[in-house]
Structures are given as C-alpha cells and as structure tokens.
Amino acid sequence: MELRPLTPSDDELLSALEQQDDVWEFVGTLPLPDEENPHHLFAIVDGKTSLGVAGLVRSQALEGKDFEVLCALRSEAQGRGLAKQACALVMAWGFDTLKLERVIACIGDGNDGARSIATKLGMTAWGSGPPGTTVYVKERGTPEAK
C-alpha cells in the first residue's frame, strides 16, 4: 500500500466514497482544496487499485490553526489495517515535510473504529470538538502505541 497525490482521474473514487454510508456519516463531503484552505489529499493505492483517500485538511476545531487527518476507504478495503497504515504515512508526511507541530482528528462519538486507530497511532483525547466529536491530538515526536 502507498499514497500518491490525488489527480483529476480520482474523481470517480471520490464520488464512490461520498456515496458510501459510513463515509457520508463520519466524513461527509470530501473537502477539496482551494486558495484559502490548502488540503493535502492522497489516493490510497494497492498496486493499480485505488482503495480510498487519506490526507490532512485544515481543521475548524481548536481555533482553526491545525491540520486534521482524514481517511476514507472503500468498503471492500476496510478491516485490513489499511486505514491505520495510511494515517501513519500521512501524519509522518505532515511532521516531516510540512513540519507540523501537531496533527489532530475530530472523531464522531459513535466512530469506534476511528477512535481505535487514533489510539494505536499514539493520539490522545484532547477534549470536545464540534458537536458530537472528540478531538484527538498527536504532537511531533510522540511514538505510536503498541
């Protein structure tokens, strides 16, 4: 599994993900970058197959100064550890390339899978975020949990 920058050829992937009930419930419309809100989104690929999208998007939580990790996988790719791998790669890229001091995740209160992934990645619950969410934070240099 690897990440590659999104291209216009990924429009079908984005559309398919937005129509998936679990993605719609927990992520909603996938954000696209613009001049005011630069996002760093990647396609999650295995061989030549696009499995989902992961990246960092400008967050509205915690005064809007942070980037938030985002990951959405096709149904058939879920449950194989790919989301954790993709999020780990995205966060490492954010720390190493963008030189971020921390990365956050606003996780819906009913999204136990995302909460488990965040904990395994070394993120800790910070407090309440937008209604119905908890903000998880990982600071530069914090190791993954085992």
C-alpha positions as MATLAB code, in Angstrom:
seq = 'MELRPLTPSDDELLSALEQQDDVWEFVGTLPLPDEENPHHLFAIVDGKTSLGVAGLVRSQALEGKDFEVLCALRSEAQGRGLAKQACALVMAWGFDTLKLERVIACIGDGNDGARSIATKLGMTAWGSGPPGTTVYVKERGTPEAK';
ca = [
       0.000    0.000    0.000;
       1.196    3.500   -0.802;
      -0.067    7.052   -1.131;
       0.015    9.188   -4.273;
      -1.266   12.731   -4.829;
      -4.872   12.964   -5.966;
      -5.403   13.731   -9.644;
      -8.498   14.524  -11.730;
      -8.595   10.812  -12.614;
      -9.613   10.170   -8.977;
     -12.998   11.893   -9.376;
     -14.736    8.517   -9.677;
     -13.075    7.311   -6.463;
     -14.131   10.468   -4.603;
     -17.695   10.145   -5.864;
     -17.888    6.468   -4.880;
     -16.563    7.210   -1.379;
     -19.071   10.019   -0.820;
     -21.901    7.633   -1.686;
     -20.763    5.075    0.913;
     -22.940    5.300    4.028;
     -20.080    5.074    6.536;
     -18.040    7.759    4.773;
     -21.054   10.047    4.477;
     -21.912    9.541    8.166;
     -18.445   10.178    9.575;
     -16.714   12.351    6.934;
     -19.457   13.916    4.804;
     -18.482   15.596    1.566;
     -14.785   15.138    0.998;
     -13.097   18.547    1.123;
     -11.372   19.838   -1.966;
      -8.520   22.334   -1.723;
      -8.875   25.988   -2.612;
      -6.714   29.083   -2.204;
      -7.853   29.794    1.368;
      -7.916   26.176    2.548;
      -4.993   24.179    1.252;
      -5.525   20.474    1.756;
      -3.057   17.713    1.249;
      -5.013   14.710   -0.015;
      -3.654   11.451   -1.383;
      -5.128    8.383   -3.016;
      -4.514    5.174   -1.085;
      -3.409    2.639   -3.691;
      -2.503   -1.026   -3.673;
      -0.839   -1.928   -6.951;
      -3.016   -0.181   -9.531;
      -6.179   -0.243   -7.398;
      -7.337    2.945   -5.653;
      -8.710    1.945   -2.259;
      -9.520    5.297   -0.696;
      -8.340    8.751    0.250;
      -6.180    9.981    3.134;
      -4.640   13.308    3.933;
      -4.508   16.428    6.016;
      -7.185   19.117    5.844;
      -7.345   22.481    7.569;
      -9.479   21.928   10.675;
     -12.105   24.217   12.156;
     -11.513   22.729   15.626;
      -9.137   24.220   18.200;
      -9.236   27.744   16.749;
      -8.696   26.520   13.179;
      -4.895   26.505   13.423;
      -4.310   22.786   12.903;
      -4.430   20.192   10.186;
      -6.721   17.246   10.730;
      -6.049   13.735    9.487;
      -8.758   12.353    7.216;
      -9.110    8.815    5.882;
     -11.883    7.153    3.900;
     -11.669    3.648    2.459;
     -13.870    1.736    0.055;
     -15.971   -0.840    1.932;
     -14.063   -3.780    0.450;
     -10.737   -2.378    1.742;
     -11.847   -1.906    5.341;
     -10.842   -4.129    8.242;
      -7.371   -4.952    6.908;
      -5.314   -2.337    8.760;
      -5.005   -0.085    5.711;
      -6.585    2.945    7.397;
      -4.033    2.819   10.214;
      -1.182    2.452    7.697;
      -2.483    5.342    5.575;
      -2.979    7.620    8.584;
       0.513    6.812    9.872;
       2.012    7.692    6.473;
       0.012   10.935    6.263;
       0.960   12.011    9.777;
       4.645   11.208    9.176;
       4.469   13.279    5.979;
       2.851   16.142    7.906;
       5.529   16.100   10.588;
       8.494   15.542    8.248;
       7.519   17.539    5.148;
       5.120   20.209    6.415;
       6.981   20.474    9.750;
       3.705   20.467   11.699;
       3.975   20.530   15.487;
       0.787   18.502   15.915;
      -1.931   16.760   13.948;
      -5.500   16.393   15.178;
      -8.505   14.210   14.430;
     -12.120   15.124   15.206;
     -13.768   11.758   15.724;
     -17.517   11.258   15.930;
     -18.659    9.817   19.245;
     -20.035    6.704   17.508;
     -16.967    6.015   15.380;
     -15.248    3.346   17.486;
     -13.047    2.206   14.584;
     -11.512    5.665   14.112;
     -11.074    6.049   17.863;
      -9.183    2.729   17.980;
      -6.938    3.765   15.068;
      -6.194    7.143   16.670;
      -5.179    5.477   19.931;
      -2.940    2.963   18.117;
      -1.260    5.877   16.310;
      -0.375    7.498   19.629;
      -3.085   10.167   19.551;
      -4.674   11.190   22.845;
      -8.125   12.581   23.568;
      -7.813   16.357   23.970;
     -11.418   17.361   24.600;
     -14.676   18.134   22.872;
     -14.654   19.283   19.282;
     -17.541   20.190   17.022;
     -20.860   18.838   18.372;
     -20.773   15.067   18.791;
     -16.996   14.748   18.369;
     -13.890   14.352   20.461;
     -10.607   15.914   19.344;
      -7.580   13.620   19.388;
      -4.081   15.082   19.165;
      -0.652   13.754   18.288;
       2.325   16.015   18.762;
       5.597   15.772   16.863;
       7.807   13.042   18.319;
       5.007   11.117   20.060;
       5.503    7.412   19.316;
       2.770    5.070   18.115;
       1.178    2.898   20.778;
       1.968   -0.795   20.573;
];
